[in-house]
Coordinates of C-alpha atoms in Angstrom, one line a residue:
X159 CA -0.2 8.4 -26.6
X160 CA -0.4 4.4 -25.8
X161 CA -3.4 2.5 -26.6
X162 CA -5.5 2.2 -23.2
X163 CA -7.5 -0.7 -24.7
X164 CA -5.7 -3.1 -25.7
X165 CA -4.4 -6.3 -24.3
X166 CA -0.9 -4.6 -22.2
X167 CA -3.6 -2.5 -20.8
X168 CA -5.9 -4.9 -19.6
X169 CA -3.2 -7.3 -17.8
X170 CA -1.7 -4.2 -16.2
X171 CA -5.1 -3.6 -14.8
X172 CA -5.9 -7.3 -13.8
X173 CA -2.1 -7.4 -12.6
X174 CA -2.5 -4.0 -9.7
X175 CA -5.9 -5.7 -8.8
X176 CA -4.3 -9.0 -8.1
X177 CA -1.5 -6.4 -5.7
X178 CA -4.4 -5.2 -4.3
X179 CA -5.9 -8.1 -3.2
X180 CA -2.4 -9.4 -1.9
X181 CA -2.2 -5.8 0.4
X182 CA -6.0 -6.7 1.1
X183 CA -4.8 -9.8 2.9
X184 CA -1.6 -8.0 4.7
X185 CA -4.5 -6.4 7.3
X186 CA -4.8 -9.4 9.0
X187 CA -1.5 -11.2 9.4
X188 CA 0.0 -7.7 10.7
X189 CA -2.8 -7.7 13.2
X190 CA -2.2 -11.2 14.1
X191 CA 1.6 -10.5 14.1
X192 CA 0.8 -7.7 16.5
X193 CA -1.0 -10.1 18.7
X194 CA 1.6 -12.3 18.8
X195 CA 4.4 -9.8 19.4
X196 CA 2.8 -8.5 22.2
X197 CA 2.8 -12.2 23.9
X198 CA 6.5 -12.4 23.3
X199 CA 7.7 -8.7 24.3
X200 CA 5.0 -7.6 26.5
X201 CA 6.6 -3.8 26.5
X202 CA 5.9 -3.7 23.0
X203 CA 4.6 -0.2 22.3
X204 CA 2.9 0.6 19.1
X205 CA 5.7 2.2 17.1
X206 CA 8.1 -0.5 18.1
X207 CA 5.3 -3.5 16.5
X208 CA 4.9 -1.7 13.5
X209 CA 8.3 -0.9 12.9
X210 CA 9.4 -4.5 13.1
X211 CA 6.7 -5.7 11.3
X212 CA 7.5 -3.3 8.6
X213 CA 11.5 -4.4 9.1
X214 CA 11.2 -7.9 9.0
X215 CA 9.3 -8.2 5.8
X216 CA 11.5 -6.0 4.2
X217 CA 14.4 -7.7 5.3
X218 CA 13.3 -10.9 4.1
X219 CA 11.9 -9.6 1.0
X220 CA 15.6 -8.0 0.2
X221 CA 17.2 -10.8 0.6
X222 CA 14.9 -12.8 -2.2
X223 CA 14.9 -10.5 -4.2
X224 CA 19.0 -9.8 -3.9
X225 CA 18.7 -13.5 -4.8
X226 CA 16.2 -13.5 -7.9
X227 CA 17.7 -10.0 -9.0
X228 CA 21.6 -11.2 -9.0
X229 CA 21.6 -10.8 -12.8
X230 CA 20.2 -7.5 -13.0
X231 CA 21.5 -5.8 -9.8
X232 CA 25.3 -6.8 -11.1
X233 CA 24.3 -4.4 -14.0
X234 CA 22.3 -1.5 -12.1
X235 CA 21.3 1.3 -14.2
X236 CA 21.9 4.6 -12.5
X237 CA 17.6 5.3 -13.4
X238 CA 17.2 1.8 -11.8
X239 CA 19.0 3.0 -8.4
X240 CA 17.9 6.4 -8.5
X241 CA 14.0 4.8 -9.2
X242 CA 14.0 2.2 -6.4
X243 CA 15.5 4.7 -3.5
X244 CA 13.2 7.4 -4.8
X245 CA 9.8 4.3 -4.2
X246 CA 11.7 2.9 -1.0
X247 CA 11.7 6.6 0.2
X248 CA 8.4 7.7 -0.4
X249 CA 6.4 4.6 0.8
X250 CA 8.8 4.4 4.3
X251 CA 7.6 8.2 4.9
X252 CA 4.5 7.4 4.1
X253 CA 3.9 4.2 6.2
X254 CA 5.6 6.3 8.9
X255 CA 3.6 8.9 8.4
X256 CA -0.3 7.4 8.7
X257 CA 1.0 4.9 11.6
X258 CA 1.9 7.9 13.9
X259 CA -1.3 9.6 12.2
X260 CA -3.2 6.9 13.5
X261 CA -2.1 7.5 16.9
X262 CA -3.9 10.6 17.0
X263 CA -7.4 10.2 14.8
X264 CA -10.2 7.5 14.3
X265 CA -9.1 4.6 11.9
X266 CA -12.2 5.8 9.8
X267 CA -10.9 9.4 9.6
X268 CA -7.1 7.9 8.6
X269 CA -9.0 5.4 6.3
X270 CA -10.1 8.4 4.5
X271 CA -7.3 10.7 4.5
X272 CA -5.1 8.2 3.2
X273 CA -7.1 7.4 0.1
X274 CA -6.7 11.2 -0.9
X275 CA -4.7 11.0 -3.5
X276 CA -7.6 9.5 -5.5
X277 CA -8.6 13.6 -6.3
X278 CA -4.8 14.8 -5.8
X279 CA -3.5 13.0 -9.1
X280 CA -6.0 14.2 -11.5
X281 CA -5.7 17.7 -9.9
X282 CA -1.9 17.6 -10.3
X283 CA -2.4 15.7 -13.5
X284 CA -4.6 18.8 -14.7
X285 CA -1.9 21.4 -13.1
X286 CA 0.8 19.5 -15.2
X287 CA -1.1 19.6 -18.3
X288 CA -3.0 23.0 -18.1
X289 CA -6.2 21.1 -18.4
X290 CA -8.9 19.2 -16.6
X291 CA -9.2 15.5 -16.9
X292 CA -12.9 14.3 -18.2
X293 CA -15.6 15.2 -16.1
X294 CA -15.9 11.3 -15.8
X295 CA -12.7 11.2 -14.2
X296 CA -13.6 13.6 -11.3
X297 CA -16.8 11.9 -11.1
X298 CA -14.9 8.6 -10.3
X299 CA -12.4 10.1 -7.8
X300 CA -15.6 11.3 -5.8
X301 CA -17.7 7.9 -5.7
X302 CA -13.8 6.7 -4.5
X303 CA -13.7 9.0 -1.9
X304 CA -17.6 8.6 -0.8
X305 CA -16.9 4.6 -1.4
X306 CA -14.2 4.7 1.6
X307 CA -16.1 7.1 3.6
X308 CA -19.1 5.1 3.8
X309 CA -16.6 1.6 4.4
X310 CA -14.7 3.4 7.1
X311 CA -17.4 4.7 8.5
X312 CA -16.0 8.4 8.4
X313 CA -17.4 11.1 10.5
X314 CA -17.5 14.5 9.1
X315 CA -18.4 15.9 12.0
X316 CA -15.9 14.7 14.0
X317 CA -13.1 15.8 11.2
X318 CA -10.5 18.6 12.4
X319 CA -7.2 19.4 10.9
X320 CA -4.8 18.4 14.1
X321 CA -1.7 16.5 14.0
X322 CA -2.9 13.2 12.8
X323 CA -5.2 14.2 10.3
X324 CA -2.7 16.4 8.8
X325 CA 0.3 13.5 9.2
X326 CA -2.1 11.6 7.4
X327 CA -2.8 13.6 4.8
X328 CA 1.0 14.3 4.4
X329 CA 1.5 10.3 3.8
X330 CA -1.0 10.2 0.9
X331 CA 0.9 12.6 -0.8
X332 CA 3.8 10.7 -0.5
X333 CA 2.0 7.9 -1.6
X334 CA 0.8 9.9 -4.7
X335 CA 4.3 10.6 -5.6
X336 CA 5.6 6.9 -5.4
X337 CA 2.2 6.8 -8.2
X338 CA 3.8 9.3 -10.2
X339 CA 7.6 7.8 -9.8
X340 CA 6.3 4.9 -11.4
X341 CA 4.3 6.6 -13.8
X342 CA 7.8 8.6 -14.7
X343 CA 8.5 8.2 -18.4
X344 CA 12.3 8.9 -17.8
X345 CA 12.1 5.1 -16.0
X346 CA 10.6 3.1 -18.5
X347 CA 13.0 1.2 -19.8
X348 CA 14.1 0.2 -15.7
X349 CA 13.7 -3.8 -15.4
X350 CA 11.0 -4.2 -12.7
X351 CA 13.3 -7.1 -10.2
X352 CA 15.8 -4.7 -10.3
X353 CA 14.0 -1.6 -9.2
X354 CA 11.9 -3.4 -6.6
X355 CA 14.9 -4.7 -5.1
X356 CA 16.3 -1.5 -4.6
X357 CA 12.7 -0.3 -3.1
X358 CA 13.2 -3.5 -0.9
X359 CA 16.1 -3.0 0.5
X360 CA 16.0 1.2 1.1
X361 CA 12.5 0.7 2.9
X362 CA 14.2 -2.5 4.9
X363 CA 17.2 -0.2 6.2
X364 CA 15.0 2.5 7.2
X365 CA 12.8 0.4 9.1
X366 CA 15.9 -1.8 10.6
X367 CA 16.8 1.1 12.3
X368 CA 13.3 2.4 13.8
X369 CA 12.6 -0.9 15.3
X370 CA 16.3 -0.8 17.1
X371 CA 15.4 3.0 17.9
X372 CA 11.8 2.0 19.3
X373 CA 12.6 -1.2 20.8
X374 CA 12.4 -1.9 24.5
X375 CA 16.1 -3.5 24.2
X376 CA 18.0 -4.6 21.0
X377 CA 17.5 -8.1 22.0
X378 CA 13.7 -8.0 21.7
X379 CA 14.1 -7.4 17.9
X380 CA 15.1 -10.7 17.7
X381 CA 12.1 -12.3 20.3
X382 CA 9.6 -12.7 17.7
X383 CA 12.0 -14.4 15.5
X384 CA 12.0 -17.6 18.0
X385 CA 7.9 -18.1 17.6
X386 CA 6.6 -20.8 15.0
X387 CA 3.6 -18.6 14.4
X388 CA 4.8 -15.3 13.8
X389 CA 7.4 -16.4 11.3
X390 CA 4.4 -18.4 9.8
X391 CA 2.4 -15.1 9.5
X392 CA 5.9 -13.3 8.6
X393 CA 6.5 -15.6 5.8
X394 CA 2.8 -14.9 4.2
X395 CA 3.2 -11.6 4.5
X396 CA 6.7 -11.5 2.6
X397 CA 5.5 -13.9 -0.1
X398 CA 2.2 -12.7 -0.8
X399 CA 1.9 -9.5 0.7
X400 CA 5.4 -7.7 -0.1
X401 CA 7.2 -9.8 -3.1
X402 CA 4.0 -10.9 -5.1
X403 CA 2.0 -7.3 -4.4
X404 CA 4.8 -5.1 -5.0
X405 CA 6.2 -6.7 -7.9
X406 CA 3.3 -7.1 -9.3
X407 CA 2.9 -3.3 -8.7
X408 CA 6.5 -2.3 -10.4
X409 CA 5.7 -4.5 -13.8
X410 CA 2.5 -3.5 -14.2
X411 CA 1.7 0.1 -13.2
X412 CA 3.9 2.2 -15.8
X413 CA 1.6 0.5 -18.4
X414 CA -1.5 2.5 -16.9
X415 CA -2.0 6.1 -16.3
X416 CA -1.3 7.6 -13.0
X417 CA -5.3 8.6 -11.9
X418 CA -6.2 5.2 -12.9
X419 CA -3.8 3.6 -10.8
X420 CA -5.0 6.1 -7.9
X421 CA -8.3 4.8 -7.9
X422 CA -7.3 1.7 -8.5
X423 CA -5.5 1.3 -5.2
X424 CA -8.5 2.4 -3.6
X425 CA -9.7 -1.2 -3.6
X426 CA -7.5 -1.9 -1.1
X427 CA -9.5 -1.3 2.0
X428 CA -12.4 -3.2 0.2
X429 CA -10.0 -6.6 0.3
X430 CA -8.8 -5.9 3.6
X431 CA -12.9 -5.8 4.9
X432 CA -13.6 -9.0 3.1
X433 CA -10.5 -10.7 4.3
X434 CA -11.7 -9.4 7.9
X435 CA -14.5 -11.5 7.3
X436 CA -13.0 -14.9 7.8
X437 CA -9.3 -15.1 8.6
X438 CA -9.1 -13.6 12.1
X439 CA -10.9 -16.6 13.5
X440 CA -8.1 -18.9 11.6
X441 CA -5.5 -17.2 12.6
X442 CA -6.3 -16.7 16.5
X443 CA -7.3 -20.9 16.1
X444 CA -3.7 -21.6 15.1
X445 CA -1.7 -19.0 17.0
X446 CA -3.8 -19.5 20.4
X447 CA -4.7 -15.8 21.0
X448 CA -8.2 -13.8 20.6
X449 CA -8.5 -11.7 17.4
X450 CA -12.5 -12.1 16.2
X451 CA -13.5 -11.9 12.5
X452 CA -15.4 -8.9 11.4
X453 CA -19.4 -8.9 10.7
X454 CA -20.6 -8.0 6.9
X455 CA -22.5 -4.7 7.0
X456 CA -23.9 -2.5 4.8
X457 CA -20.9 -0.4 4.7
X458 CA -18.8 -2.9 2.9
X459 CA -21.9 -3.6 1.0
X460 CA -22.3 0.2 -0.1
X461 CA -18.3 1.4 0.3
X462 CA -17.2 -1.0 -1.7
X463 CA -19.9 -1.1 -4.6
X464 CA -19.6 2.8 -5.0
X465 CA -15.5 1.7 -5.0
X466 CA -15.7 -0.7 -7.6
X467 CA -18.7 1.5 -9.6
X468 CA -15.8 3.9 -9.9
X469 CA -13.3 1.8 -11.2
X470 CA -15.6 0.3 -13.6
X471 CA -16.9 3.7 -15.1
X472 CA -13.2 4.5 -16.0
X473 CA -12.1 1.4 -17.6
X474 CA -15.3 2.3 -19.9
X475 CA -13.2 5.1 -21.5
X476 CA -9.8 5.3 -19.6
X477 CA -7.8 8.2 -19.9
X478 CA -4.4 7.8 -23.0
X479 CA -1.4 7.2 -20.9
X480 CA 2.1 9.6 -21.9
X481 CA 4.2 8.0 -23.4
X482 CA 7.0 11.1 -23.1

């Protein structure tokens, strides 16, 4: 068992909530870049903005981290290759997966789904061990879940299993697995640049070729790429949003266990409503089209108290992390 109180631990923490606040801000600057797009290539259909979107940071990413990771990738470890496909994998099917999932249920609804992996870890966790987690830890995974129901403003009575809520709830078990990847003992010796890089540049080949597949014409991949603003917005969201967040991600998640991290990147949508807050105005100012901030309501208030009440209660007594 590793110690889940000392120092390593607490920086991992402080490290995934800094990654979360980094994805918090991502909400924004894909909406603006979506804005934006659809200025540039008016036949921009939905798949087609997110797939470039999703494309271009990766492709930028890659090639800084191909850059920082020189060293490293010229030595690749077999684990190292076979750890960043597997992450590359699972998080391009599972962004795949909730943005045609969105297509076909409320943002609330896929708000929700997504976040179910926050009572799918401890319940594989439990299967993998023969035994339950602490009641404290259930306990947290359902003020998670009721945290992100109250922020999205989730319906129960409008919940039915069709094609997006199922799509949806297929892409937070692939996001539970990129969780456990990480979590894999069998990669802890992997150096974290090298790893991400390979996650960088599976996820940017994969998208490369949905946003040719989606696009009106191969020339209006490259439209977007001749606006100041959008490679503004482009270039916060690779910095900030895809190098700083998911390195920050790789180095510091195998030090923690896999339900904490699950609960932990809950806090996601709680960044994402407070960054709503302010920066749509900004952004709309400087780009020139109309994207209006979001009001404070009780929701984020009350979603994200019960959210962060949760994360709290664990860190009281977090669960010992395997070590083998």
């Amino acid at each position: 068992m590793m110690n889940s109180s000392g120092p390593l631990h607490r920086r991992a923490i402080l490290g995934l909530l800094i990654a979360n606040l980094l994805w918090g801000l991502s909400f924004p600057l894909i909406k603006a870049m979506g804005q934006e797009q659809l200025q540039l290539v008016p036949a921009s259909s939905s798949w087609f903005i997110t797939t470039l979107t999703v494309a271009s940071r990766f492709v930028l990413a890659t090639a800084v981290m191909l850059l920082l990771a020189r060293a490293q990738l010229a030595e690749l470890k077999a684990g190292e290759l076979r750890q960043g496909v597997w992450l590359g994998l699972t998080l391009g099917a599972g962004l795949l997966l909730q943005v045609d999932g969105l297509q076909f249920t409320s943002a609330s609804t896929s708000a929700f789904l997504t976040q179910f992996y926050a009572i799918m870890i401890p319940a594989v966790v439990a299967l993998r061990a023969r035994r339950s987690p602490p009641p404290v830890v259930w306990a947290c995974a359902a003020l998670v879940l009721a945290g992100v129901a109250i922020l999205g403003r989730f319906d129960w009575r409008a919940l039915h299993l069709g094609r997006g809520e199922m799509e949806t709830l297929l892409s937070s078990v692939f996001f539970m697995v990129q969780i456990f990847v990480l979590e894999d003992a069998r990669y802890a010796g992997n150096r974290a640049l090298a790893v991400t890089a390979v996650m960088f540049t599976t996820v940017a080949v994969v998208f490369g070729g949905l946003a040719l597949v989606t696009a009106p014409t191969p020339a209006d991949c490259l439209r977007p790429w001749t606006s100041g603003s959008w490679l503004a917005f482009l270039g916060l969201l690779t910095l900030f949003c895809t190098l700083g967040s998911f390195t920050l991600m790789v180095r510091w998640q195998p030090h923690i266990t896999a339900t904490e991290a699950g609960l932990i990147y809950c806090i996601e949508p709680v960044f994402a409503s407070v960054m709503a807050l302010f920066l749509p105005a900004l952004f709309s100012r400087w780009a020139g089209f109309d994207y209006a901030n979001e009001s404070l309501t009780w929701q984020l208030l009350a979603g994200g108290g019960l959210i962060t009440l949760a994360n709290v209660l664990l860190q009281l007594k977090p669960p010992a992390r395997r070590t083998a």
